[in-house]
Every structure is written in structure tokens, then in C-alpha cells.
Coordinates of C-alpha atoms in Angstrom, one line a residue:
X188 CA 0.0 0.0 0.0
X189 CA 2.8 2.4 0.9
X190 CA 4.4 1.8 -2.0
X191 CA 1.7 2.4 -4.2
X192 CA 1.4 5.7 -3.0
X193 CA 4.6 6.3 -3.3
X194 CA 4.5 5.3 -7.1
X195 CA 1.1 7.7 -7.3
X196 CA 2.7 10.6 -5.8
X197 CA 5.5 10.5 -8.2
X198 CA 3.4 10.2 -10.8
X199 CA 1.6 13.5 -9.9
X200 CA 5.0 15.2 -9.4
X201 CA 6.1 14.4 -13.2
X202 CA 2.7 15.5 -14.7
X203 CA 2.7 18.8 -12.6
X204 CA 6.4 18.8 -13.6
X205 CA 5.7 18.8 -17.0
X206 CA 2.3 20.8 -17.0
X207 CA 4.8 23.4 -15.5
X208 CA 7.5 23.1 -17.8
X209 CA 4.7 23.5 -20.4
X210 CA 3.1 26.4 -19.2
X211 CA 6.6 28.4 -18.6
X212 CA 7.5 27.3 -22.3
X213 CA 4.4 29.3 -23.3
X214 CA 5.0 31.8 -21.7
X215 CA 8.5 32.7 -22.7
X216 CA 7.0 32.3 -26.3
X217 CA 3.6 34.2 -25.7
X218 CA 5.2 37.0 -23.6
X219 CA 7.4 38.5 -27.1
X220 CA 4.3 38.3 -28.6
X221 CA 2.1 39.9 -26.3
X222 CA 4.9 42.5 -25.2
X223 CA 5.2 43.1 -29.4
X224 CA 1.0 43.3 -29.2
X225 CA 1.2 45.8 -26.7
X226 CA 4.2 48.3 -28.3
X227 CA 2.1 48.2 -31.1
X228 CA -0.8 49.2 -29.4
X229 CA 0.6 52.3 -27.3
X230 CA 2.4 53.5 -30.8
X231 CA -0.7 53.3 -33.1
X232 CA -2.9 55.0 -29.7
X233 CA -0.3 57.8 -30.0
X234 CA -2.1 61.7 -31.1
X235 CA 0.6 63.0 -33.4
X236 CA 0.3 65.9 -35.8
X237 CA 2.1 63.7 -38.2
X238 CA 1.6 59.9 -38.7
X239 CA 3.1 56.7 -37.9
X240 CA 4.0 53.5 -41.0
X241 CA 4.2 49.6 -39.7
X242 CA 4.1 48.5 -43.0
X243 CA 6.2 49.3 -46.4
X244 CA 9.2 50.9 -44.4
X245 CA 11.7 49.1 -46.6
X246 CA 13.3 52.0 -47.2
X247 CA 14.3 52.7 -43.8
X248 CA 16.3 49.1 -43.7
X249 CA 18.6 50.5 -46.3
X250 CA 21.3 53.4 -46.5
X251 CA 24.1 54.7 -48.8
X252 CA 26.0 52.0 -47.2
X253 CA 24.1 49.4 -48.6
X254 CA 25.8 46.6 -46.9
X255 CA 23.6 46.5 -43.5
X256 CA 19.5 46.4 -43.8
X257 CA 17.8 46.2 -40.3
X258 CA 14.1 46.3 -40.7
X259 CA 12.6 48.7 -37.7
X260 CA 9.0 48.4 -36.3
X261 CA 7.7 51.6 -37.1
X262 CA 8.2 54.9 -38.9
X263 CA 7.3 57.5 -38.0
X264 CA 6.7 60.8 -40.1
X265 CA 6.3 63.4 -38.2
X266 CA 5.4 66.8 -38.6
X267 CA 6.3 69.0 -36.1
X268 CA 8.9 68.8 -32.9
X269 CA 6.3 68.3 -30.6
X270 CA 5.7 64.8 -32.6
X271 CA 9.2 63.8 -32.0
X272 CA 8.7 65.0 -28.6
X273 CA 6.1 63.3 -28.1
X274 CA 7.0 59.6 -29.6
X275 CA 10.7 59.7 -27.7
X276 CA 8.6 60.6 -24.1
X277 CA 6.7 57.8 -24.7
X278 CA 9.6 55.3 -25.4
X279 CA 11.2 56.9 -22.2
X280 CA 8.3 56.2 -19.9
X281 CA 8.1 52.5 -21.0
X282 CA 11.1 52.4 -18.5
X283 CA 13.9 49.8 -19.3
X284 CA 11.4 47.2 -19.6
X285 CA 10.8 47.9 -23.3
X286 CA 13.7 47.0 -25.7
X287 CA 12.1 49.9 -27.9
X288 CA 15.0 52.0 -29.8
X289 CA 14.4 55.0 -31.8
X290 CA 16.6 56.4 -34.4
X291 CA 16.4 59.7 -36.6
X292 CA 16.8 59.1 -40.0
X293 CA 17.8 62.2 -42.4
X294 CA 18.6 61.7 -46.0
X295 CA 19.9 57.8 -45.5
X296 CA 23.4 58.2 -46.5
X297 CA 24.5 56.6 -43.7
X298 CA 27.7 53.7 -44.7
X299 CA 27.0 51.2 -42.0
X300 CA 23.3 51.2 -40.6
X301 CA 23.7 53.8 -38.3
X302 CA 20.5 55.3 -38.7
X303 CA 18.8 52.2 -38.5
X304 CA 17.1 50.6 -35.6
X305 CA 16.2 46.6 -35.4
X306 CA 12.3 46.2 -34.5
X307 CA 12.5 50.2 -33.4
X308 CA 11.2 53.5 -34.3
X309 CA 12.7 55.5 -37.1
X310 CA 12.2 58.9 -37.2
X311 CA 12.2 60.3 -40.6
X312 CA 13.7 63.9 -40.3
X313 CA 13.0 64.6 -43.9
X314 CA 9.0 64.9 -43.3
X315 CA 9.5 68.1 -41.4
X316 CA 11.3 69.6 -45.0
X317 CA 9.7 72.5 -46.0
X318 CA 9.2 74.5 -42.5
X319 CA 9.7 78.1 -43.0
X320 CA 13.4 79.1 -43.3
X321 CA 14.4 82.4 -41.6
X322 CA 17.0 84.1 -43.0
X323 CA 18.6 86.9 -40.8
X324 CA 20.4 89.4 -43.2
X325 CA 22.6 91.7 -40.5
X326 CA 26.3 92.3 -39.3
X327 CA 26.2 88.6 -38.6
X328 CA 23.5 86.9 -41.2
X329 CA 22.3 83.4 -40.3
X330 CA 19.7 81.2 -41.1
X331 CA 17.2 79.4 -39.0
X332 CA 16.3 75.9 -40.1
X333 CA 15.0 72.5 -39.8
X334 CA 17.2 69.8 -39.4
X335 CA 15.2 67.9 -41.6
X336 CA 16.3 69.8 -44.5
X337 CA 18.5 69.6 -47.2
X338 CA 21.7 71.9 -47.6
X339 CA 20.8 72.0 -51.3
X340 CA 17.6 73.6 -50.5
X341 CA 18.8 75.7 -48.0
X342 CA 21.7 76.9 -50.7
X343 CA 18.9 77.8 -53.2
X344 CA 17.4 80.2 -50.2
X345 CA 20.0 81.6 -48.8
X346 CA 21.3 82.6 -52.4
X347 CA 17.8 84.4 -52.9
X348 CA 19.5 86.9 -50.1
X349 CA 23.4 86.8 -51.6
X350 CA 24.0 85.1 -49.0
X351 CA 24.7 81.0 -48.4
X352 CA 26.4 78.9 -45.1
X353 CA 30.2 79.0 -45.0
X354 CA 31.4 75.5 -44.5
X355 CA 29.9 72.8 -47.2
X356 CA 30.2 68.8 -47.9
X357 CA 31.3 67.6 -50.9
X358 CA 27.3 66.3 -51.0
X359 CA 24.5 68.9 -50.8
X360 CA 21.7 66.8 -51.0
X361 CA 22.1 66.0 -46.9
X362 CA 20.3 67.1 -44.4
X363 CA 21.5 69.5 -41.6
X364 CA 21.2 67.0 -38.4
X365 CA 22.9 64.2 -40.3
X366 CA 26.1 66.5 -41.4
X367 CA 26.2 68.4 -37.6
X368 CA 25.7 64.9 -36.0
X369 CA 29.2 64.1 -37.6
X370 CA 31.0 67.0 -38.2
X371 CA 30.3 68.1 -42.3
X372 CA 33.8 68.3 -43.9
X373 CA 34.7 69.9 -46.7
X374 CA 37.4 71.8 -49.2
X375 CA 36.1 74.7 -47.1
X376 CA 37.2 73.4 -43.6
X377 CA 40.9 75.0 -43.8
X378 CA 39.6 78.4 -43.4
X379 CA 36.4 77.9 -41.9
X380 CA 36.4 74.6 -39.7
X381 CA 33.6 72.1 -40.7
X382 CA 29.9 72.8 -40.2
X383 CA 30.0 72.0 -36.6
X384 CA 32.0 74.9 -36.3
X385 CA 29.4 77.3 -37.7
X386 CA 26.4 76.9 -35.6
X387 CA 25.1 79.5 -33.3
X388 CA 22.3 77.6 -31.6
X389 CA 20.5 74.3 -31.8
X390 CA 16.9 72.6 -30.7
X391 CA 17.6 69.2 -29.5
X392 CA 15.1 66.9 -28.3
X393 CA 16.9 64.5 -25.9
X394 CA 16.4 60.8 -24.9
X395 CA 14.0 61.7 -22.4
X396 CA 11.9 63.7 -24.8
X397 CA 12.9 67.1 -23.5
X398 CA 12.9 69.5 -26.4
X399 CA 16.1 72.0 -25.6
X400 CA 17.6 75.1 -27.0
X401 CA 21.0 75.1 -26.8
X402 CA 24.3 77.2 -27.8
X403 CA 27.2 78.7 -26.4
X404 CA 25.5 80.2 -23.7
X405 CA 22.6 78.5 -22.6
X406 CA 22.9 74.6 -22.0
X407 CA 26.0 74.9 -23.2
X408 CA 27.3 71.2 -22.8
X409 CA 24.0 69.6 -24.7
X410 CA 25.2 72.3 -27.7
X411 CA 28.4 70.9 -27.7
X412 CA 27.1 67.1 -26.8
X413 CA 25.2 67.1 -30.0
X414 CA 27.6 68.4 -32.4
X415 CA 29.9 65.9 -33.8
X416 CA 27.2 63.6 -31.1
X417 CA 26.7 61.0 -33.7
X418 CA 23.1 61.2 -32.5
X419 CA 24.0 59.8 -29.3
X420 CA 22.6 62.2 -26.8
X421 CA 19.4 64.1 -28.5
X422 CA 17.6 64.3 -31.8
X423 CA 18.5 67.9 -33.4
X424 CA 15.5 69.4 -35.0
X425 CA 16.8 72.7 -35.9
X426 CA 20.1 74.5 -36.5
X427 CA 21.0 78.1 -36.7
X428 CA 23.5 78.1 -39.3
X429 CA 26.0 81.2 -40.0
X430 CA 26.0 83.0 -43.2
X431 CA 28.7 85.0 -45.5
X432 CA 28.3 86.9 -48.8
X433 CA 27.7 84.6 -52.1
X434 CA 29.4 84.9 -54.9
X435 CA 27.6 84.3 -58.0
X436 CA 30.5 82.4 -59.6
X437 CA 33.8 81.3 -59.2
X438 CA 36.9 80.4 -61.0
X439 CA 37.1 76.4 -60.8
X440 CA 41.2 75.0 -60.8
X441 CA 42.7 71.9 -61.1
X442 CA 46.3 71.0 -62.0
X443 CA 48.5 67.7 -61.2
X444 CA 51.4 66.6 -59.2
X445 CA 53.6 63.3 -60.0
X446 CA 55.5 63.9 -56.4
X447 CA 53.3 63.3 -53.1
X448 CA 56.1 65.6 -50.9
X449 CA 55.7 68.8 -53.0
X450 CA 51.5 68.3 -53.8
X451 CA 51.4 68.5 -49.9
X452 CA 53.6 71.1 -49.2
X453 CA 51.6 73.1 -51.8
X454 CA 48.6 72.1 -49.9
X455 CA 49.7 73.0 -46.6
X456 CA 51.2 76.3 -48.2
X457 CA 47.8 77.3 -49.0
X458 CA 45.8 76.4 -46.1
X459 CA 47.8 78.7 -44.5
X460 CA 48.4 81.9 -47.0
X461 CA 47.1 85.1 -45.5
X462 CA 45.9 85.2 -49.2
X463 CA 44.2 81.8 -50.7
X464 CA 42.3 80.1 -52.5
X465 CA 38.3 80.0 -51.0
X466 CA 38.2 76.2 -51.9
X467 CA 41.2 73.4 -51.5
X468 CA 40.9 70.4 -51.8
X469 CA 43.0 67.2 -53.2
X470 CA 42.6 63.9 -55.3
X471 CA 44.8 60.6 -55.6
X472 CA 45.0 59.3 -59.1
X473 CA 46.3 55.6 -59.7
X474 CA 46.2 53.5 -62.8
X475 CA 43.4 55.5 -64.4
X476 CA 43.2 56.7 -68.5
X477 CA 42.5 59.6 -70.3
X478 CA 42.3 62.0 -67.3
X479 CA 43.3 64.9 -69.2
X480 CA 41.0 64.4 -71.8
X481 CA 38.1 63.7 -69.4
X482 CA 38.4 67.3 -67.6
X483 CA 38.4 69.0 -71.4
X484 CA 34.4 68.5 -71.2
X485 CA 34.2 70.9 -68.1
X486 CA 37.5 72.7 -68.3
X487 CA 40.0 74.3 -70.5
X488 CA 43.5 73.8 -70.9
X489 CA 46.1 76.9 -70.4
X490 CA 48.2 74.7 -72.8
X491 CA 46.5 72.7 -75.3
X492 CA 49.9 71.8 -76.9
X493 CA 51.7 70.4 -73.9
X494 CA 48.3 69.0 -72.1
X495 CA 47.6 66.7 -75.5
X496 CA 51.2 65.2 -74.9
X497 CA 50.4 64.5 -70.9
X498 CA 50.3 60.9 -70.6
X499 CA 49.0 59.9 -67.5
X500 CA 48.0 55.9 -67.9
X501 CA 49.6 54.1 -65.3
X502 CA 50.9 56.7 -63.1
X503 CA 50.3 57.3 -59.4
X504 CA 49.1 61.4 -59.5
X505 CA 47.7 63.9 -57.4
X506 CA 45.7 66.5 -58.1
X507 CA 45.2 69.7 -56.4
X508 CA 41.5 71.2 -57.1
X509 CA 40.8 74.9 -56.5
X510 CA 38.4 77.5 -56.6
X511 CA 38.5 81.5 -56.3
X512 CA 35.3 83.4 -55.7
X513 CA 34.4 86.3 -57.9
X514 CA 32.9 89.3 -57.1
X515 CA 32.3 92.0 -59.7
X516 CA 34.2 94.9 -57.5
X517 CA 37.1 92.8 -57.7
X518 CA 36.9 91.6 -61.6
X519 CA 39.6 93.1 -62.8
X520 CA 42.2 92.1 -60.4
X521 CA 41.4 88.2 -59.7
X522 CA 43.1 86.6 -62.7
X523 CA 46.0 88.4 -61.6
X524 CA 45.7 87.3 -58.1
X525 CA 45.2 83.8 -59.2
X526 CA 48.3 84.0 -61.2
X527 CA 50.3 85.2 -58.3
X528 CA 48.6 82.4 -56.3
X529 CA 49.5 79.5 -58.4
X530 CA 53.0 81.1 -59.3
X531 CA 53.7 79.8 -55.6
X532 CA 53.2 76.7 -56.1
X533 CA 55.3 73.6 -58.2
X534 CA 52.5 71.4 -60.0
X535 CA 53.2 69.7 -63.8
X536 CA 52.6 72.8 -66.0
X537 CA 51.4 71.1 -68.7
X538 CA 47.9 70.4 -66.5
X539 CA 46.3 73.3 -65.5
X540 CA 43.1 73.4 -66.4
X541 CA 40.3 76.2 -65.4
X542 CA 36.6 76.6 -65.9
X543 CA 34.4 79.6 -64.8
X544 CA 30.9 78.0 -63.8
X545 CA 28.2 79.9 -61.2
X546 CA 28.6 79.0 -57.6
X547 CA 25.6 76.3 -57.2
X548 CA 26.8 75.0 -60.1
X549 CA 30.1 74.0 -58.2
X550 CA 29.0 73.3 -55.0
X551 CA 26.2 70.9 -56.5
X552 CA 28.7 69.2 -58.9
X553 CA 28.3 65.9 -57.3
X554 CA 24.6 65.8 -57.9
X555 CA 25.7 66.0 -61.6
X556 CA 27.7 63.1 -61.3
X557 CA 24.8 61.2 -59.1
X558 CA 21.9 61.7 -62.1
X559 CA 24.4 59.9 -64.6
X560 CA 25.0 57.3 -62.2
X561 CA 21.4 56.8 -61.4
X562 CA 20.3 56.5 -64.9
X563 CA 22.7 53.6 -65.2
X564 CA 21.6 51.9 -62.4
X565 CA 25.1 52.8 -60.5
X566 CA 23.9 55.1 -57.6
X567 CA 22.3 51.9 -55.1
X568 CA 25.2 50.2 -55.4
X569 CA 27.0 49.0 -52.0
X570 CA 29.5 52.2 -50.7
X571 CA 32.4 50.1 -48.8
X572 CA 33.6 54.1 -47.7
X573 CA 36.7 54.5 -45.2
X574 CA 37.2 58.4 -44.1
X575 CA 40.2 58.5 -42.3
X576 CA 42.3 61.7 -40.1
X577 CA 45.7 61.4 -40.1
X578 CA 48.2 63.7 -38.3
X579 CA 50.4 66.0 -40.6
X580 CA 53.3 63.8 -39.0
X581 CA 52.2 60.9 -40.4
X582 CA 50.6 61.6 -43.3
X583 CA 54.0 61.1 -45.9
X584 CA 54.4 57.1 -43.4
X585 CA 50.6 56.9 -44.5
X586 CA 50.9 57.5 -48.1
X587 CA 54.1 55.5 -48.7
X588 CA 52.7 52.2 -47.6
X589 CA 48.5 53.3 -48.7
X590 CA 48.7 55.0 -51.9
X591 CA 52.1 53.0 -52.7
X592 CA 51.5 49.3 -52.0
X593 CA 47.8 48.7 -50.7
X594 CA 45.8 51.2 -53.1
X595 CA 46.1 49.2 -56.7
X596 CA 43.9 51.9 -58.3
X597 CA 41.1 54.7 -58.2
X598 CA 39.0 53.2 -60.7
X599 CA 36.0 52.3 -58.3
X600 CA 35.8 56.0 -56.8
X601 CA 38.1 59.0 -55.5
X602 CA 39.9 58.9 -53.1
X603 CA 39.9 62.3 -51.6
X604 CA 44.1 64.1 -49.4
X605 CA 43.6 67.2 -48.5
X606 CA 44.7 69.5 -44.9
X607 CA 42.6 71.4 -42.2
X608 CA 43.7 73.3 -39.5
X609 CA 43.0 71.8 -35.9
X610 CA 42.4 75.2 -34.5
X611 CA 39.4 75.3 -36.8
X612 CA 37.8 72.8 -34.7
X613 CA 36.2 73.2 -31.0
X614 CA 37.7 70.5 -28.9
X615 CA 34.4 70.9 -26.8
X616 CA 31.8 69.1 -29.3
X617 CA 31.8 65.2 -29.3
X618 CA 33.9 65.3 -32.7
X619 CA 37.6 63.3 -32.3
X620 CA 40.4 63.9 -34.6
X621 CA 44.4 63.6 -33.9
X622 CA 45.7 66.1 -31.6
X623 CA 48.3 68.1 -34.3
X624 CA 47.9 71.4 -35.6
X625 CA 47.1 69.9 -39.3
X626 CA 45.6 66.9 -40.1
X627 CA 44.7 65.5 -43.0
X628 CA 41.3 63.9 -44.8
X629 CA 41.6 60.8 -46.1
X630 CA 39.2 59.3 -48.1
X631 CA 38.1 56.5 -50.4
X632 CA 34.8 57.0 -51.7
X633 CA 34.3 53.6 -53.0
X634 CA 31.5 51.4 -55.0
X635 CA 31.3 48.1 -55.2
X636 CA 29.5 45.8 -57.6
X637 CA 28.0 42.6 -55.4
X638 CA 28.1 39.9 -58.3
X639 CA 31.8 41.0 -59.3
X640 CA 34.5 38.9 -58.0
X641 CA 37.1 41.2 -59.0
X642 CA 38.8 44.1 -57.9
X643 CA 35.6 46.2 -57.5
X644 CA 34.1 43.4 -55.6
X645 CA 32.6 44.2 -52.4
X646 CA 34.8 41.5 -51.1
X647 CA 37.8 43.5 -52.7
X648 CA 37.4 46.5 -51.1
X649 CA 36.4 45.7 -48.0
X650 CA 39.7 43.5 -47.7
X651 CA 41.9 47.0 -48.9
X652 CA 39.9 48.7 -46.1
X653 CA 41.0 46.3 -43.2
X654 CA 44.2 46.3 -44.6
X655 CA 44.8 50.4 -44.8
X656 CA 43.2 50.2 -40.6
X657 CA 45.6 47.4 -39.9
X658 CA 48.4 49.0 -41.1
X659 CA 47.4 52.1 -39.5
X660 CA 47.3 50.4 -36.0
X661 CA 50.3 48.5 -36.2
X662 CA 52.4 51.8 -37.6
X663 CA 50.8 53.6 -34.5
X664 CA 49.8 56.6 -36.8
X665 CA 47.8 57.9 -34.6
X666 CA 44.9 58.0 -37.1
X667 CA 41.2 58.5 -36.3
X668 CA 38.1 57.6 -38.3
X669 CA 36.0 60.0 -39.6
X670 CA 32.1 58.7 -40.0
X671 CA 33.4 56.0 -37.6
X672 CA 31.9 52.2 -37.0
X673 CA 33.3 49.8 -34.8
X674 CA 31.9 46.9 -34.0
X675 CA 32.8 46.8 -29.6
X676 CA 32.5 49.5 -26.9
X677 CA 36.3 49.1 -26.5
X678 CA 36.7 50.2 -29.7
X679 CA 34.8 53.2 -29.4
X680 CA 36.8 53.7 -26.0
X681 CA 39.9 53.9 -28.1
X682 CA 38.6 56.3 -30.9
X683 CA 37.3 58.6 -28.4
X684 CA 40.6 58.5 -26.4
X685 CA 40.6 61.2 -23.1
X686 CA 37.4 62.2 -24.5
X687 CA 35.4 59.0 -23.8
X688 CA 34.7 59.5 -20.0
X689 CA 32.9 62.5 -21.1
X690 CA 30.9 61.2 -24.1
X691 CA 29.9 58.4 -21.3
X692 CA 28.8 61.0 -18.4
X693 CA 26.8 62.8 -21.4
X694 CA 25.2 59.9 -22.5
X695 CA 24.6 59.3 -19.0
X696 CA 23.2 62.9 -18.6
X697 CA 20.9 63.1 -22.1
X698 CA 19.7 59.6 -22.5
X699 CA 20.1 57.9 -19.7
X700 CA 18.2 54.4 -21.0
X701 CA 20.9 54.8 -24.4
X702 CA 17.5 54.5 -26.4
X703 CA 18.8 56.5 -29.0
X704 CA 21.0 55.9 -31.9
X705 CA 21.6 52.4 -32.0
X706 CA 23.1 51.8 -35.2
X707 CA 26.0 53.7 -34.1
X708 CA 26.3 50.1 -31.6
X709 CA 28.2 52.8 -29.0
X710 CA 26.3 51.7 -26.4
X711 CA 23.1 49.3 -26.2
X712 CA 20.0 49.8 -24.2
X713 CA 19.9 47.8 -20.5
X714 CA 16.8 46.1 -20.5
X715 CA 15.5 45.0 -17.0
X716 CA 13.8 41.7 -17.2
X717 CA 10.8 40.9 -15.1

């Protein structure tokens, strides 16, 4: 009798053992879903001036990169700051208990995902284009914008007063938080620093949904935080942006070096000539044909006898590219001016070319180049870029080994040398570069075509970049990445250098549950589980 008990009360215990088991397995499967279920519900419950996509957000898994494609959960477009206000408070109060992530999305032309959020909310900054711009024409003219805009759009404005921003990107067709979120680089930057460097005042919302204006003198450190903050500490919604006299066209330069030492001598000479150029910027040219003949569609030869006889098939070249504003009170002196400019300096002869085109027209010269692309069905392909710092100091170690041995050619996109000054930059904003008076831009702007198993393979040139980063660690060059991704925290610890404790106790400060952002892969939200 004992025993059989004993044999029926075990048999409860494994079918109450199991029925548990059971009912615990359902759970930790029904509980995603029901969690999901109710995320879904609060978003869709949400009264926003714009409105919210969980379907046919394809486009907001894809970037310029187009290597990484993480699907979120929801878009949303809104159409005001109080809607992106509103949608980041909400995330906020769901606590740590909600792996919800929220990411502003400009223009896409992110390389790596980092406007992207898994199963989050992507804020497309684009839908609040075509908010009024205010343009402020006095001693010190500036322009009031949305972040969401374009700087092409803003050019086409501010032109409408004579007036346009001082510091560019090679790219117009951007928008403004996506450029001041990194730091907005350009043949500009030598005399005016990059667009972080010419901003008087920004609204940020932060990761807590607090919408902030912010400059030099009032809440100073988010101002700073955010520029260069690769998103990481508030969404910025508007930017005021300073302004300088437009010309209506300038004179457009380019002429070639065969010797790296004296094409960056020249460079440096400029950058820091009491009397310059207003644009400088340089080119590496390996292996590539019919150069010469190329620039005769957009620019004239000073020598049409010697520049039919330049040969340059084969050759490792560098090209300095120029501009000089004109103004009509100053007509009749610039050619001479440019003459005395580039008496200074000790480029092949036989290649100068010039152009005279109207200002837009240069500043929106990669669009050109984009249309043809597009109609061949070359713009979507994947962009494998690497944008590099290097210190002055370095930067002849750097070439030797890069542009000598690892760099076979330039056929698959530029690759963009030229100086800035480090004074032009405020060490206060989150931006990092090498700590020497000049650096140096490095960058290869490269395509890749997916089913080539060649040299302009994405396999190729992904394999060219980890080479150029390894050799740049194990040289010690000092050298920082510019648009960085890195794929651990300790990583990121090393890029940021002395600066990291305080990109960590700002983080801390603006978005304390790191909701924001997470495609950079900085940090990653701490979820509690309960």
C-alpha cells in the first residue's frame, strides 16, 4: 500500500512537472508576442500631428552603405517637434522594460546602418522639409532651419538673399542634423572649420523627450554634446547656421602633381596663406586613363599643346582642385591674383586646367555626377567608404605604404588628401580627430559591384579597407576615423581617447536608457527583465 502511493505521488509530481515546464515554455514564447502586441498598441494609440507607417518601411532598412538592412518596427513621419517630442517621451516612460529603440533618419546616406534601428522606431527627419526658413540678413547673417532639410535647398534660399552657409560637404543633398551629428567636412574646412564649427544655436530633443535650445550660452554642454554627437545624446531638430556673402560664380582650378612631398607642401602652403584660395581640396590618381581628356568637357586647358602630350596611364598622380570666388568689384584684379597664387606653387605645367561656372553649379557638382549614375543603375550600389584623419606627422608614413603598395587603383571612386587646420575645430563638441595642428582627410569614396568577384568586388574592397586600418594600428599613426563604425565598446573607448569618460557621463546625462541611436552600436539599451 505504501508503495503504491509512493509510485502515485510520483506520478503526480512528473505531470505537474511537466504541465509546469509546459506552461513556462508558453510563456517565454507568448510574452514576445504579447509584449510586441502591446508596443504596437501604445504607438498606433499615440495623437501625433504627423503619422506613424508599420508597414512598407523598406526604405528605412537600407542606407548609402548598402551593406547592412535592419528592418525597424515603425516609422514614424512626423510633422512638427512636438511629434518627435512626443514619440521619444513615450519610449522613455516605458522604463527599461521595453527593448524599444528610436533612431532619426535624415537623407539615409548613412555607410553602415547607423540610422537604422532593429524592431525600433525611425524617425524620418525629412518629413518636417519645407518648414519656414528664416533668413537673418545683419552684421552677422544666419539662417534658421529645420534639421530635416536639405543643404541644397537651403543653398537655393540663402542665395535668394546673396547670401549661403560657410562651410559645405562635398554632397548637398544631406540634411542638416545628419552632417552636424558628424562634423560636415569639406574643401572649405581649412579656413572655416567644418559645419559643426558654424552653428550659433540648436533645438535638440533629448532621450527623455525634452525639447532644448541650446548654444554657447545657454545649455552649453548639450550644444556641444550634440555636435559631432553622432546622435547619441538628443535628436537635433533645428540648426541656426551662420551666413557670408555669395558669390555668384567662381573660378574652378585643377592642376596635377607626379611627387606626393611637393603636392602636400603646396597644400599646406595654402591652407595657411594670409591670401588663398576660398576652396582646396585634393585627389589621388592611380592607374586611371584619359584623365586629361576627361576634364576638357568641363575645363579648358592653359596649354592645349603640352596637355595633348600629358600621358598619365599608369601613373600614381595627385591633383590639387581649386576655386577663387568672384565678385564683380574685384573683376579686374582676380586673374592676376590667381596668377600670383599658383605662381607659388610647383605642379606639372602642362595640366592646368580652369573653368568659370556659377557658384551652385560648383557646390552641386556631385549631384551631376549622381543623375548619370542613377540612370545607369550605379547610384544603389553597396558604398564600402573609409574616411580617415591622419596627423600631418604621419601623413608622408601613410601615403608611402596606402597609396604606394595597398591602393592598386582609383577606378571604383576617389579617393579624396587634403589638410585642415585643428584650430578650426572646438575640442568641446563630441567630434575626435588627432591632436596636431594639421591633419589631413583621407578618403576612399568607393562602390562596389555585389556579383563581381574582381577588384571592384565588395569583397575586394572591404579587404583594402581592413588592410589600410591594420596597417594604420600597427604603424601607430595615430589615425582617427571620420564617420566611424566599430563593432565593440572598447573600440569606441579607443577612438574617443581622453574624451570617452565624457561622451559616457553625457550619455549618462541626455539619454540615460541609451534608447537612442543604435546603429552607431556605441552603447546598447539595458533592459531590465521581469
Amino acid at each position: 500500500m505504501t508503495c503504491q502511493s509512493f509510485v502515485f505521488t510520483r506520478k503526480k509530481n512528473v505531470l505537474f512537472l511537466r504541465s509546469f515546464t509546459i506552461l513556462v515554455l508558453s510563456w517565454v514564447i507568448i510574452k514576445p508576442d504579447f509584449c510586441f502586441s502591446s508596443v504596437l498598441s501604445s504607438l498606433k494609440a499615440l495623437h501625433l500631428q504627423g503619422h506613424i507607417t508599420f508597414e512598407n518601411n523598406e526604405f528605412a532598412a537600407r542606407d548609402f552603405g548598402n551593406q547592412i538592412h535592419v528592418h525597424p518596427l515603425a516609422v514614424v513621419h512626423p510633422k512638427s517637434v512636438a511629434d518627435i517630442s512626443e514619440i521619444i517621451k513615450h519610449v522613455w516612460q516605458m522604463g527599461p522594460g521595453s527593448e524599444l529603440t528610436v533612431a532619426a533618419r535624415g537623407h539615409g546616406h548613412s555607410l553602415q546602418g547607423q540610422a537604422q534601428a532593429r524592431r525600433g522606431v525611425i524617425i524620418n527627419m525629412e518629413s518636417l522639409q519645407g518648414q519656414e526658413m528664416q533668413v537673418y540678413r545683419g552684421q552677422f547673417p544666419y539662417v534658421d532651419v529645420s534639421a530635416g532639410e536639405l543643404w541644397i535647398n537651403i543653398l537655393h534660399e540663402t542665395l535668394k538673399y546673396g547670401l549661403a552657409p560657410k562651410s559645405w560637404t562635398d554632397y548637398l543633398h544631406l540634411t542638416v542634423g545628419g552632417t552636424l551629428s558628424n562634423a560636415g567636412i569639406s574643401g572649405q574646412a581649412f579656413r572655416h572649420g567644418p559645419q559643426i564649427s558654424n552653428v550659433h544655436q540648436l533645438e535638440v530633443v533629448t532621450g527623455k523627450g525634452e525639447v532644448l535650445i541650446c548654444s554657447k550660452e545657454q545649455n552649453a554642454d548639450l550644444f556641444h554634446a550634440a555636435l559631432g554627437g553622432l546622435g547619441q545624446f538628443g535628436i537635433i531638430t533645428r540648426a541656426r547656421i551662420s551666413l557670408e556673402r555669395a558669390p555668384k560664380m567662381v573660378k574652378w582650378i585643377r592642376v596635377l602633381y607626379s611627387d606626393f612631398s611637393t603636392f602636400t607642401r603646396d597644400q599646406e602652403h595654402l591652407i595657411s596663406a594670409a591670401k588663398t584660395f576660398d576652396y582646396i581640396e585634393g585627389l589621388v590618381i592611380k592607374n586611371k586613363t584619359g584623365l586629361i581628356n576627361n576634364w576638357r568637357a568641363s575645363f579648358d586647358p592653359q596649354d592645349p599643346v603640352q596637355a595633348s602630350h600629358f600621358v598619365s596611364d599608369g601613373r600614381t598622380l595627385y591633383c590639387l582642385e581649386l576655386t577663387k570666388n568672384l565678385y564683380p568689384e574685384k573683376a579686374e584684379t582676380v586673374n592676376q591674383e590667381i596668377e600670383d597664387l599658383l605662381s607659388q606653387l610647383s605642379y606639372i605645367p602642362s595640366t592646368l586646367f580652369m573653368s568659370e561656372v556659377p557658384y551652385i553649379e560648383f557646390l552641386d557638382r556631385v549631384h551631376a555626377s549622381e543623375l548619370k549614375l542613377r540612370s545607369k543603375g550605379l547610384w544603389d550600389l553597396p558604398h564600402p567608404w573609409l574616411n580617415l584623419l591622419v596627423p600631418k606627422s604621419k601623413i608622408h608614413h601613410f601615403a608611402k605604404e596606402v597609396f604606394g603598395n595597398i591602393l592598386r587603383d582609383t577606378n571604383n571612386g576617389p579617393v579624396l588628401v587634403y589638410p585642415i587646420h585643428k584650430s578650426k575645430l572646438d575640442n568641446r563638441t563630441s567630434f575626435v580627430s588627432p591632436n596636431e595642428d594639421i591633419i589631413y582627410l583621407v578618403a576612399f569614396l568607393s562602390h562596389a559591384n555585389p556579383s563581381s568577384n574582381g577588384t571592384d568586388s565588395l569583397e575586394h574592397v572591404l579587404t583594402q579597407n581592413k588592410r589600410i586600418l591594420d596597417f594604420c594600428e600597427v604603424a601607430h599613426l595615430g589615425v582617427k576615423q571620420y564617420l566611424p563604425h566599430y563593432t565593440t565598446q572598447e573600440q569606441w573607448r579607443t577612438h574617443f581617447g581622453p574624451k570617452w569618460e565624457v561622451f559616457v557621463q553625457r550619455k549618462s546625462a541626455y539619454d540615460p536608457l541609451a534608447m537612442l541611436a543604435p546603429g552607431q552600436r556605441i552603447f546598447q539599451k539595458a533592459v531590465s527583465v521581469s
